XYZ file of C-alpha atoms in Angstrom:
778
model
C 0.000 0.000 0.000
C 1.295 3.462 -0.820
C 1.058 6.665 1.039
C -2.167 7.596 -0.564
C -4.474 5.330 1.407
C -2.305 3.581 4.024
C -0.280 4.681 7.028
C 2.866 5.851 5.247
C 1.796 9.398 5.721
C 0.810 10.910 9.077
C 0.703 7.821 11.311
C 3.938 6.174 10.114
C 5.907 9.429 10.238
C 4.498 10.316 13.677
C 5.254 6.856 15.091
C 8.857 6.988 13.824
C 9.252 10.555 15.138
C 7.978 9.621 18.623
C 10.195 6.509 18.745
C 13.315 8.413 17.695
C 12.575 11.267 20.127
C 12.751 8.684 22.899
C 15.921 7.155 21.430
C 14.368 3.717 21.084
C 15.193 1.138 18.431
C 12.363 -0.779 16.828
C 13.421 -3.819 18.889
C 13.356 -1.824 22.147
C 9.886 -0.458 21.397
C 8.737 -3.968 20.546
C 9.929 -5.247 23.926
C 8.340 -2.318 25.787
C 4.974 -2.466 23.995
C 4.514 -6.161 23.253
C 3.962 -5.349 19.540
C 6.263 -7.276 17.198
C 9.233 -5.452 15.651
C 8.147 -6.452 12.160
C 4.688 -4.929 12.696
C 6.219 -1.688 13.975
C 8.514 -1.492 10.941
C 5.585 -2.096 8.563
C 3.580 0.657 10.279
C 6.382 3.177 10.000
C 6.860 2.362 6.260
C 3.137 2.336 5.482
C 3.062 -1.366 4.604
C 0.373 -2.465 7.051
C -3.343 -1.891 7.448
C -4.652 0.530 10.007
C -3.776 -0.988 13.426
C -6.336 -2.009 15.977
C -7.052 0.553 18.671
C -5.487 -1.767 21.256
C -2.258 -1.895 19.229
C -2.061 1.895 19.175
C -2.630 1.968 22.934
C 0.101 -0.627 23.491
C 2.509 1.460 21.397
C 1.559 4.581 23.369
C 2.270 2.780 26.635
C 5.575 1.454 25.314
C 6.532 5.006 24.295
C 5.298 6.293 27.688
C 3.256 8.990 25.946
C 1.348 11.589 27.891
C -2.369 12.061 27.195
C -2.052 14.696 24.413
C 0.599 12.687 22.539
C -1.460 9.507 22.906
C -4.486 11.330 21.468
C -2.395 12.608 18.511
C -1.188 9.097 17.683
C -4.729 7.720 17.900
C -6.098 10.511 15.690
C -3.364 9.902 13.077
C -4.308 6.221 12.951
C -7.988 7.040 12.423
C -7.194 9.677 9.769
C -5.629 6.987 7.581
C -8.996 5.291 7.057
C -9.315 4.712 3.267
C -12.690 6.338 2.756
C -16.138 5.777 4.231
C -16.930 2.329 5.616
C -20.176 0.457 5.341
C -21.993 0.463 8.673
C -21.924 -2.893 10.445
C -25.240 -4.628 10.703
C -24.574 -5.404 14.366
C -22.195 -3.429 16.548
C -20.683 -5.598 19.281
C -19.536 -3.694 22.343
C -16.149 -4.699 23.779
C -17.792 -4.224 27.172
C -20.614 -6.707 26.701
C -21.421 -8.583 29.895
C -19.737 -12.014 29.938
C -21.700 -15.192 30.378
C -22.514 -15.830 34.028
C -22.268 -19.194 35.733
C -25.435 -21.272 35.636
C -24.791 -23.001 38.946
C -24.542 -19.858 41.064
C -25.400 -20.483 44.735
C -25.544 -18.452 47.935
C -24.673 -14.780 48.497
C -28.349 -13.979 48.989
C -27.668 -11.305 51.603
C -25.115 -9.556 49.413
C -27.361 -9.754 46.354
C -30.273 -8.332 48.312
C -28.151 -5.392 49.425
C -26.995 -4.689 45.864
C -30.497 -5.072 44.417
C -31.722 -2.509 46.909
C -29.084 -0.113 45.540
C -30.245 -0.902 42.014
C -33.829 -0.007 42.944
C -32.584 3.212 44.488
C -30.723 4.026 41.267
C -33.736 3.169 39.082
C -35.948 5.494 41.111
C -33.526 8.392 40.707
C -33.860 11.356 38.374
C -32.443 11.651 34.862
C -30.180 14.409 33.628
C -26.926 16.065 34.513
C -28.410 17.997 37.432
C -29.932 14.899 39.043
C -28.511 13.606 42.337
C -25.629 11.159 42.137
C -26.851 7.560 41.856
C -25.649 4.978 44.376
C -22.483 2.976 43.745
C -21.082 -0.159 45.361
C -17.642 -1.642 45.942
C -17.703 -5.452 46.186
C -14.420 -6.490 47.750
C -12.855 -9.600 49.178
C -9.894 -11.967 48.963
C -8.790 -13.675 45.751
C -11.205 -16.413 44.741
C -14.172 -15.114 46.743
C -16.362 -14.754 43.637
C -16.586 -10.982 43.269
C -16.879 -10.941 39.462
C -19.317 -13.847 39.487
C -21.534 -12.009 41.941
C -21.431 -8.766 39.941
C -22.333 -10.543 36.695
C -25.151 -12.395 38.464
C -26.495 -9.079 39.723
C -26.281 -7.437 36.286
C -28.022 -10.380 34.606
C -30.876 -10.091 37.055
C -31.294 -6.363 36.422
C -32.038 -6.675 32.699
C -35.691 -5.694 33.060
C -34.945 -2.576 35.106
C -31.920 -1.505 33.017
C -33.245 -1.035 29.453
C -29.990 0.607 28.296
C -28.026 -2.540 29.040
C -25.273 -3.876 31.236
C -21.570 -3.276 30.656
C -18.397 -4.715 32.168
C -14.901 -3.241 31.970
C -11.891 -5.226 33.152
C -9.868 -2.522 34.893
C -6.800 -4.825 35.002
C -6.055 -3.493 38.471
C -3.416 -6.125 39.178
C -1.539 -5.677 35.893
C 1.726 -3.797 35.897
C -0.077 -1.125 33.893
C -3.717 -0.985 35.033
C -6.229 0.458 32.610
C -6.190 4.277 32.912
C -9.485 6.055 33.484
C -9.314 8.068 30.223
C -8.995 4.864 28.195
C -12.029 3.442 29.988
C -13.948 6.631 29.278
C -13.160 6.459 25.570
C -14.075 2.779 25.376
C -17.405 3.254 27.145
C -18.307 6.282 25.049
C -17.587 4.242 21.937
C -19.872 1.498 23.262
C -22.557 4.111 23.859
C -22.478 5.297 20.250
C -19.986 8.166 20.171
C -18.161 7.991 16.794
C -14.410 7.369 16.714
C -13.844 10.587 14.799
C -15.457 12.580 17.598
C -13.558 10.710 20.293
C -10.245 11.366 18.529
C -10.725 15.083 18.907
C -11.593 15.055 22.610
C -9.035 15.895 25.293
C -9.074 14.329 28.747
C -11.419 16.886 30.299
C -13.719 16.783 27.277
C -13.881 12.981 27.465
C -14.911 13.190 31.107
C -17.541 15.835 30.395
C -18.992 13.766 27.542
C -19.044 10.668 29.786
C -20.931 12.505 32.496
C -23.392 13.866 29.984
C -24.184 10.447 28.507
C -24.122 8.434 31.757
C -26.681 10.809 33.252
C -29.181 9.697 30.579
C -28.711 5.950 30.942
C -30.674 3.383 32.903
C -27.997 0.730 32.967
C -25.548 -1.125 35.181
C -21.800 -0.723 34.769
C -19.438 -3.257 36.348
C -15.896 -1.960 36.825
C -14.227 -5.287 37.432
C -10.873 -5.943 39.074
C -10.188 -2.347 40.077
C -6.756 -1.585 41.444
C -7.001 1.920 42.892
C -9.285 4.789 43.704
C -7.732 6.876 40.902
C -8.999 4.404 38.340
C -12.557 4.539 39.649
C -13.207 8.039 40.932
C -13.654 9.715 37.488
C -16.053 6.951 36.431
C -18.580 7.461 39.228
C -21.524 9.370 37.714
C -22.498 12.690 39.220
C -26.147 12.281 38.315
C -28.694 10.036 36.670
C -29.629 6.404 37.082
C -26.496 4.470 36.121
C -25.627 1.923 38.819
C -21.864 1.409 39.081
C -20.633 -1.782 40.771
C -16.894 -1.963 41.387
C -15.172 -5.252 42.204
C -11.751 -5.270 43.784
C -9.465 -7.249 46.029
C -8.866 -3.956 47.805
C -11.291 -2.074 50.008
C -10.714 1.118 47.999
C -11.078 2.965 51.271
C -10.400 6.328 49.660
C -13.613 6.300 47.620
C -16.301 8.480 49.127
C -20.042 7.862 49.071
C -20.019 4.201 48.034
C -21.614 1.162 49.650
C -19.033 -1.510 50.492
C -20.064 -5.149 50.321
C -17.472 -7.582 51.676
C -17.337 -11.130 50.354
C -15.906 -13.694 52.701
C -16.163 -17.464 52.738
C -19.411 -19.230 51.901
C -21.465 -20.787 54.683
C -21.378 -24.551 55.175
C -24.798 -24.838 53.546
C -23.774 -22.696 50.552
C -20.575 -24.695 50.093
C -22.517 -27.948 50.081
C -25.000 -26.460 47.596
C -22.158 -25.494 45.236
C -20.775 -29.041 45.385
C -24.233 -30.436 44.608
C -24.696 -28.013 41.706
C -21.432 -29.039 40.022
C -20.906 -32.658 41.103
C -24.509 -33.767 41.404
C -26.852 -34.153 44.330
C -26.694 -37.941 44.327
C -22.917 -38.182 44.698
C -22.732 -35.504 47.387
C -25.609 -36.859 49.446
C -24.144 -40.359 49.206
C -20.980 -39.200 50.993
C -22.027 -36.336 53.289
C -19.052 -36.688 55.642
C -16.520 -36.647 52.799
C -18.329 -33.711 51.164
C -18.098 -31.797 54.423
C -14.356 -32.518 54.618
C -13.868 -31.235 51.067
C -15.661 -27.965 51.820
C -13.668 -27.500 55.020
C -10.341 -28.158 53.280
C -11.329 -25.637 50.599
C -11.908 -23.109 53.357
C -15.403 -22.476 51.888
C -13.680 -20.290 49.273
C -15.795 -20.257 46.070
C -12.869 -20.588 43.646
C -11.350 -23.493 45.581
C -14.727 -25.199 45.885
C -15.391 -24.819 42.167
C -11.983 -26.262 41.294
C -12.493 -29.206 43.641
C -16.015 -29.735 42.335
C -14.798 -29.683 38.716
C -12.213 -32.302 39.616
C -14.911 -34.523 41.034
C -17.314 -33.841 38.158
C -14.759 -34.847 35.512
C -13.619 -37.935 37.411
C -16.838 -39.810 37.836
C -15.007 -42.881 39.094
C -13.564 -40.956 42.022
C -15.272 -40.995 45.378
C -15.505 -37.757 47.319
C -13.436 -39.472 50.007
C -10.608 -39.865 47.513
C -10.851 -36.153 46.691
C -10.855 -35.307 50.401
C -7.765 -37.461 50.944
C -6.041 -35.705 48.040
C -6.737 -32.316 49.617
C -5.754 -33.398 53.131
C -2.018 -33.056 52.465
C -1.273 -29.412 53.284
C 1.939 -29.444 51.251
C 0.051 -30.482 48.114
C -3.360 -28.904 48.650
C -2.819 -25.739 46.651
C -1.323 -27.671 43.747
C -4.271 -30.048 43.903
C -6.697 -27.130 43.650
C -6.172 -26.570 39.938
C -8.357 -27.620 37.040
C -7.522 -26.401 33.555
C -7.025 -22.646 33.709
C -8.695 -22.420 37.140
C -5.885 -22.289 39.685
C -6.194 -21.106 43.275
C -2.423 -20.635 43.406
C -2.528 -18.240 40.455
C -5.226 -16.096 42.034
C -3.129 -15.707 45.185
C 0.126 -15.189 43.286
C -1.243 -12.232 41.372
C -2.065 -10.299 44.552
C 1.173 -11.352 46.219
C 3.268 -10.182 43.262
C 1.965 -6.635 43.684
C 3.038 -6.291 47.331
C 5.877 -4.050 48.415
C 8.864 -6.091 49.717
C 8.190 -5.443 53.430
C 4.496 -6.284 53.100
C 5.380 -9.462 51.185
C 7.797 -10.441 53.962
C 5.115 -9.824 56.598
C 2.660 -11.961 54.612
C 5.123 -14.843 54.503
C 5.907 -14.585 58.216
C 2.223 -14.610 59.173
C 2.157 -18.265 58.143
C 4.064 -18.905 61.400
C 1.309 -17.460 63.612
C -0.525 -20.285 65.383
C -4.276 -20.122 65.706
C -7.023 -18.644 63.607
C -6.658 -14.940 64.317
C -4.058 -12.599 65.749
C -3.437 -9.035 66.832
C -0.770 -6.544 65.866
C 1.792 -7.483 68.596
C 2.532 -11.047 67.378
C 2.979 -9.713 63.848
C 5.377 -7.042 65.129
C 7.374 -9.683 67.018
C 7.605 -11.969 63.995
C 8.772 -9.222 61.660
C 10.972 -7.484 64.236
C 9.293 -4.107 63.667
C 7.472 -1.567 65.834
C 3.733 -1.755 66.491
C 2.911 1.166 64.152
C 5.026 -0.369 61.368
C 3.363 -3.755 61.864
C -0.106 -2.233 61.786
C 0.684 -0.372 58.556
C 1.898 -3.593 56.927
C -1.151 -5.543 58.100
C -3.440 -2.844 56.757
C -1.599 -3.014 53.438
C -2.237 -6.762 53.322
C -5.862 -6.183 54.276
C -6.217 -3.607 51.518
C -4.656 -6.072 49.056
C -7.252 -8.721 49.931
C -4.657 -11.082 51.424
C -5.838 -10.630 54.996
C -9.235 -10.425 56.653
C -10.484 -8.705 59.768
C -11.632 -10.768 62.733
C -13.057 -10.167 66.202
C -11.907 -7.336 68.440
C -9.653 -5.496 65.978
C -7.782 -8.660 65.067
C -6.765 -10.117 61.723
C -7.125 -13.523 60.110
C -5.517 -15.373 57.213
C -7.820 -17.584 55.205
C -6.671 -21.188 55.569
C -5.652 -21.459 51.911
C -3.865 -18.116 52.018
C -1.983 -19.376 55.072
C -0.814 -22.376 53.036
C 0.209 -20.082 50.193
C 2.086 -17.784 52.593
C 3.857 -20.835 54.041
C 4.886 -22.000 50.564
C 6.315 -18.566 49.753
C 8.066 -18.517 53.147
C 9.754 -21.846 52.413
C 10.736 -20.705 48.937
C 11.981 -17.198 49.710
C 13.172 -17.038 53.325
C 16.311 -18.635 54.716
C 15.823 -21.451 57.213
C 17.865 -19.618 59.855
C 15.647 -16.537 59.583
C 12.526 -18.668 59.847
C 13.847 -20.393 62.954
C 14.744 -17.058 64.526
C 11.300 -15.583 63.818
C 9.527 -18.650 65.214
C 11.721 -18.616 68.326
C 11.103 -14.874 68.779
C 7.358 -15.381 68.688
C 7.445 -18.383 71.031
C 9.538 -16.517 73.605
C 7.253 -13.511 73.463
C 4.029 -15.528 73.748
C 5.265 -17.601 76.684
C 6.877 -14.634 78.426
C 3.679 -12.636 78.163
C 1.644 -15.644 79.339
C 3.796 -15.835 82.487
C 3.374 -12.126 83.211
C -0.384 -12.261 82.632
C -0.889 -15.424 84.700
C 1.155 -14.104 87.615
C -1.354 -11.314 88.108
C -3.389 -14.052 89.839
C -0.546 -15.743 91.688
C 0.287 -14.941 95.322
C 3.563 -13.029 95.764
C 3.492 -11.577 92.206
C 0.574 -9.465 90.995
C 1.184 -6.542 88.641
C 4.293 -7.017 86.475
C 7.051 -4.401 86.664
C 6.827 -1.476 84.251
C 8.452 -2.111 80.902
C 8.424 0.673 78.271
C 8.757 -1.700 75.328
C 5.975 -4.087 76.350
C 3.679 -4.689 73.396
C 0.454 -5.367 75.326
C -1.127 -3.610 78.297
C -1.140 -5.714 81.489
C -2.069 -2.961 83.921
C -4.776 -4.895 85.776
C -6.156 -8.404 86.179
C -8.927 -7.813 83.643
C -6.387 -6.941 80.940
C -4.296 -9.970 81.891
C -7.305 -12.298 81.769
C -8.395 -10.835 78.438
C -4.968 -11.486 76.924
C -4.795 -15.060 78.272
C -8.212 -15.869 76.841
C -7.943 -14.163 73.474
C -4.426 -15.498 72.818
C -5.200 -18.916 74.296
C -4.731 -20.798 71.015
C -1.460 -18.999 70.300
C 0.258 -19.335 73.659
C -0.906 -22.952 73.968
C 0.699 -23.687 70.589
C 3.909 -22.014 71.786
C 3.683 -24.032 75.025
C 3.416 -27.277 73.034
C 6.333 -26.241 70.872
C 8.437 -25.498 73.956
C 7.587 -28.955 75.356
C 8.546 -30.580 72.050
C 11.832 -28.643 72.067
C 12.625 -29.899 75.568
C 12.341 -26.465 77.210
C 11.263 -28.073 80.488
C 11.954 -25.128 82.766
C 9.914 -22.779 80.559
C 7.037 -25.297 80.384
C 6.894 -25.592 84.182
C 7.134 -21.812 84.580
C 4.162 -21.137 82.296
C 2.029 -23.840 83.923
C 2.848 -22.502 87.395
C 1.920 -18.969 86.366
C -1.465 -20.181 85.127
C -2.371 -22.152 88.269
C -4.253 -19.447 90.165
C -5.851 -18.125 86.981
C -7.141 -21.536 85.866
C -10.022 -21.430 88.381
C -11.346 -18.443 86.432
C -11.452 -20.331 83.108
C -12.415 -23.884 83.975
C -14.316 -24.311 80.707
C -11.231 -23.743 78.518
C -10.660 -27.457 77.971
C -6.836 -27.587 77.881
C -5.777 -27.515 81.536
C -5.323 -31.300 81.671
C -2.848 -31.089 78.810
C -1.044 -28.104 80.366
C -0.461 -29.885 83.661
C 0.320 -33.271 82.124
C 3.103 -31.586 80.145
C 4.250 -29.621 83.193
C 4.394 -32.768 85.351
C 6.405 -34.495 82.625
C 8.742 -31.490 82.542
C 9.302 -31.760 86.303
C 10.096 -35.452 85.921
C 12.490 -34.731 83.018
C 14.322 -32.201 85.187
C 14.592 -34.755 88.013
C 12.936 -32.288 90.404
C 10.558 -34.254 92.643
C 9.148 -31.144 94.322
C 8.394 -29.514 90.963
C 6.778 -32.679 89.648
C 4.721 -32.995 92.847
C 3.468 -29.423 92.359
C 2.189 -30.136 88.877
C 0.790 -33.541 89.791
C -1.319 -31.692 92.360
C -2.480 -29.220 89.731
C -3.185 -32.139 87.429
C -5.403 -33.732 90.094
C -7.477 -30.535 90.094
C -7.661 -30.468 86.275
C -8.666 -34.123 85.971
C -11.649 -33.637 88.271
C -12.687 -29.970 87.883
C -12.281 -29.880 84.101
C -12.656 -33.454 82.872
C -14.571 -35.299 85.653
C -11.961 -38.082 85.619
C -12.100 -38.959 89.296
C -9.867 -42.021 89.464
C -7.086 -40.333 87.506
C -7.415 -37.277 89.736
C -6.952 -39.417 92.856
C -3.949 -41.180 91.318
C -2.358 -37.837 90.453
C -2.850 -36.509 93.996
C -1.463 -39.706 95.571
C 1.558 -39.526 93.250
C 2.056 -35.879 94.238
C 1.907 -36.845 97.922
C 4.566 -39.544 97.513
C 6.856 -37.216 95.579
C 6.408 -34.375 98.079
C 7.091 -36.646 101.034
C 10.239 -37.933 99.349
C 11.406 -34.381 98.651
C 10.468 -33.138 102.135
C 8.178 -30.519 100.582
C 5.683 -29.602 103.307
C 3.624 -27.256 101.168
C 3.032 -29.763 98.369
C 2.169 -32.435 100.932
C -0.473 -30.026 102.237
C -1.873 -29.448 98.768
C -1.943 -33.189 98.023
C -4.017 -33.806 101.168
C -6.249 -30.854 100.252
C -6.972 -32.299 96.821
C -7.496 -35.790 98.215
C -9.953 -34.407 100.771
C -11.818 -32.577 98.014
C -11.893 -35.680 95.801
C -13.107 -37.990 98.606
C -15.735 -35.436 99.585
C -16.955 -35.320 95.974
C -17.943 -39.009 96.107
C -19.299 -38.850 99.686
C -16.364 -40.795 101.094
C -16.534 -38.548 104.149
C -14.254 -40.070 106.856
C -11.176 -40.159 104.558
C -12.101 -36.672 103.324
C -12.138 -35.349 106.891
C -8.778 -36.965 107.626
C -7.150 -35.452 104.529
C -8.574 -32.018 105.347
C -7.198 -32.172 108.905
C -3.746 -33.162 107.627
C -3.839 -30.408 105.012
C -4.757 -27.698 107.548
C -1.984 -28.833 109.884
C 0.592 -28.801 107.097
C -0.561 -25.416 105.706
C -0.220 -23.983 109.200
C 3.297 -25.418 109.478
C 4.185 -23.944 106.100
C 2.594 -20.594 107.065
C 0.485 -20.610 103.882
C -2.729 -18.729 104.576
C -4.009 -19.067 101.005
C -3.945 -22.855 101.069
C -5.451 -22.874 104.573
C -8.399 -20.825 103.336
C -9.065 -23.147 100.395
C -9.213 -26.165 102.702
C -11.473 -24.286 105.123
C -14.044 -23.906 102.352
C -13.986 -27.670 101.910
C -14.451 -28.147 105.647
C -17.708 -26.144 105.503
C -19.082 -28.625 102.985
C -17.834 -31.557 105.028
C -19.382 -30.297 108.299
C -22.722 -29.846 106.566
C -22.536 -33.320 105.000
C -21.807 -34.945 108.378
C -24.699 -33.216 110.131
C -22.726 -30.509 111.963
C -24.273 -27.296 110.629
C -23.162 -25.106 113.534
C -19.522 -26.110 113.043
C -19.944 -25.328 109.335
C -21.172 -21.805 110.181
C -18.313 -21.316 112.642
C -15.793 -22.404 110.004
C -17.305 -19.860 107.637
C -16.978 -17.126 110.267
C -13.342 -18.141 110.750
C -12.747 -17.641 107.008
C -14.351 -14.188 107.136
C -12.186 -13.193 110.117
C -9.008 -14.450 108.433
C -9.824 -12.486 105.285
C -10.395 -9.361 107.394
C -7.229 -9.781 109.500
C -4.852 -6.849 108.725
C -1.871 -9.203 109.025
C -3.020 -10.999 105.877
C -3.920 -7.944 103.825
C -0.875 -8.203 101.553
C -0.546 -11.987 101.717
C -3.895 -12.797 100.096
C -4.157 -11.557 96.495
C -7.488 -9.970 95.534
C -8.376 -12.802 93.181
C -7.710 -15.416 95.900
C -9.699 -13.299 98.358
C -12.611 -13.068 95.902
C -12.590 -16.750 95.031
C -12.340 -17.794 98.695
C -15.308 -15.582 99.553
C -17.283 -17.018 96.641
C -16.567 -20.625 97.653
C -17.254 -19.996 101.343
C -20.530 -18.155 100.768
C -21.699 -20.799 98.301
C -20.916 -23.586 100.771
C -22.521 -21.928 103.803
C -25.659 -21.039 101.795
C -26.549 -24.731 101.813
C -26.507 -24.719 105.618
C -28.971 -21.803 105.629
C -31.164 -23.584 103.083
C -31.150 -26.831 105.095
C -32.255 -24.923 108.203
C -34.954 -22.974 106.374
C -33.167 -19.695 107.108
C -34.558 -18.244 103.866
C -33.527 -14.633 104.386
C -29.923 -15.558 105.253
C -29.807 -17.884 102.243
C -31.247 -15.234 99.909
C -28.824 -12.573 101.150
C -25.857 -14.927 100.684
C -26.868 -16.107 97.209
C -27.720 -12.613 95.940
C -24.171 -11.600 96.872
C -22.557 -14.213 94.626
C -25.112 -14.307 91.786
C -23.351 -14.234 88.394
C -19.828 -14.828 89.719
C -19.659 -18.541 88.884
C -20.924 -17.768 85.368
C -17.901 -15.531 84.764
C -15.568 -18.386 85.762
C -17.267 -20.927 83.514
C -18.589 -22.959 86.462
C -22.019 -23.416 84.914
C -23.303 -26.102 87.281
C -22.575 -23.977 90.355
C -24.007 -20.927 88.593
C -27.265 -22.782 87.951
C -27.452 -23.923 91.595
C -27.085 -20.319 92.778
C -30.031 -19.250 90.601
C -32.115 -22.307 91.520
C -31.602 -22.148 95.272
C -32.041 -18.385 95.347
C -35.364 -18.891 93.542
C -36.421 -21.451 96.181
C -35.525 -19.059 99.027
C -37.307 -16.124 97.367
C -40.404 -18.264 96.838
C -40.559 -18.965 100.574
C -40.095 -15.248 101.249
C -43.024 -14.417 98.940
C -40.863 -12.545 96.416
C -42.472 -14.288 93.464
C -41.403 -12.034 90.582
C -37.712 -12.225 91.464
C -38.044 -15.951 92.117
C -39.520 -16.486 88.637
C -36.643 -14.530 87.082
C -34.126 -16.785 88.857
C -35.879 -19.956 87.681
C -35.805 -18.627 84.112
C -32.084 -17.867 84.493
C -31.534 -21.594 85.045
C -33.484 -22.479 81.907
C -31.385 -20.040 79.872
C -28.369 -22.256 80.659
C -29.855 -25.021 78.513
C -27.161 -27.492 77.474
C -24.676 -26.292 80.104
C -26.206 -27.692 83.313
C -27.517 -31.090 84.492
C -30.997 -32.103 83.393
C -32.243 -32.490 86.969
C -31.381 -28.868 87.713
C -33.368 -27.663 84.703
C -36.281 -29.905 85.721
C -36.283 -28.441 89.238
C -36.382 -24.956 87.716
C -39.307 -25.859 85.434
C -41.213 -27.371 88.357
C -40.570 -24.306 90.518
C -41.686 -21.967 87.753
C -44.859 -24.000 87.162
C -45.618 -23.928 90.897
C -45.305 -20.148 90.938
C -47.870 -19.879 88.154
C -50.234 -22.106 90.122
C -50.102 -24.933 87.628
C -49.052 -27.473 90.213
C -47.831 -27.599 93.832
C -44.236 -26.821 94.537
C -42.067 -29.952 94.867
C -39.787 -30.294 97.877
C -36.490 -28.580 97.064
C -33.262 -30.567 96.707
C -30.326 -28.613 98.084
C -27.389 -30.490 96.586
C -23.907 -29.301 95.780
């Protein structure tokens, strides 16, 4: 083709001029733009047809042209058109909505929220001066189904959007995301603006034309895979009825006036429904347990579930159990979650590749955090940075969709993202650095656990001030909150320390938790803690230390696990060890636990003997705290053996000891509170037995709710039940009914006979039947 009708004239000369101005060879421009060198040479010499608009854009990006120069190049390409063209019978928009999935499940809440926005947009006013229509940002981690949801929404809005539905891939994760002016030009072309007109419009004119046209449309526009606020902000209409739905892995927190809809994992029911939709109801329902395992191992992430389901659907000879077994190997799970061009790994890798180096390092290190969620301090310890730096990096990961928020200002890695982070950690970080980071975190978790637990231990209390401490431990409530919320993490560190043979550290942590454990009986791990601590004492060859933790283990076996025989064996073992080591205090505690355990099964004479021995030994050891604990047991024993007056006198002795100024600093507040609670609870039964209803009511009102806070649900229910009985006798029917109902609210946490007594008492109050005789049992 010659210069008359081809590109040898304005376009070819302009392209060569721009390339030479930037001192680029044809080969260098080819590498920078992705357009072949031969094609570039043909364009410059006028030997090729008019290039596609995308080719011109690629050349402009390779030349790093500014907006005016890009517009000049585009106009030169259009000017070379060899005369008028016949109009196409059908004009296909490059922004036509893609085909949605037919087996879409779940997300009903999110769809309802977005449909409400669509109705709001449809009811708006037309024209440039109309109020801005609503807009939404659908965000979430890679693979959460953001695009699928947006397409599903747009498909469902066909009847209310007569001007159509459009989708633009913003390429937000590409090295060169789609600029807003290019999106504007593309959309205007889709909406009927001729190329010749577009070629003559500058950036501001493009924006003005976009706003003019968008204000007239009743349509939905999906801006998919957005990377930044700058990409989106110019595209949000200022008026009219165009609903804009943005999808992004980022929160796009800088956008004003948009509704944010977060996509997390699917529910268990939704995950099962997706499996049924792809694999078939018959196969899923035939193996419900295996199907549940598959959904759990996929972390209820839509992309992972779809990949796994496609695997199963194309391998009809496979059982779901075989698929579950394939996914069970954590080292291979991500590789297994790939089917054709659907790859979970690829979705994660794209987001990861866009992270700054420090954020990428933080992401890799987070794979070392034990437990489901975590706060800023563990992340700061792992990365060896300050709290503000750690928070900034975590927020960057959150914004990138690689991290999720959790309870109480904490963060969480999706299970599959944790596996991906671990794989990148193994691939990119030196083994020595990994070991150092893991050791740093373990030392910090266990050190903080000791400080927090010692708030409750006699002779310790508030830890010394430390300017660099990463968590506040200024009172017992803060300490208890940390122990509970970081329970999974410090327990994992405790197990790791035991596996590493750090016996002294294991015993130290268990000792620090002893006085706190009464306040969290329902935790479920105290048996393990004290089994490991007792083993640590034995490994160190320290009989006194082992005896201490065997005693604690006796408590855990019975109070936490109701394993009476093992509890007795542990206490007897502790007694033998303590006697051999000449440890008076641990002998006292062994007798105290044996008395408590014998009392629990109504073996009263041995219980009384053990209690007497314990009190004598605690007195010899000058341990007032242990003496008080045994005294509470003696109240129960006196009542059980028909000596109520001695029980009351023992209670008065406890009250006097607690009030004695000599013991003010020797009895920690938590021990004082727990002793009072136990003593009042025990003596209330004496008042109830005697029919001293007012004394019983006064005592029980004083401790109402305190057992609940400790997780002692059975005792909590007895307080409510017996208080209700006393109030009934006192004629205080409304309060009595409220206490009976409080027992019923503990459904599933208390014995059936207690709930039945509460129902009977409540029915008697309403006059339905006579009140049954009360049973005042511990």
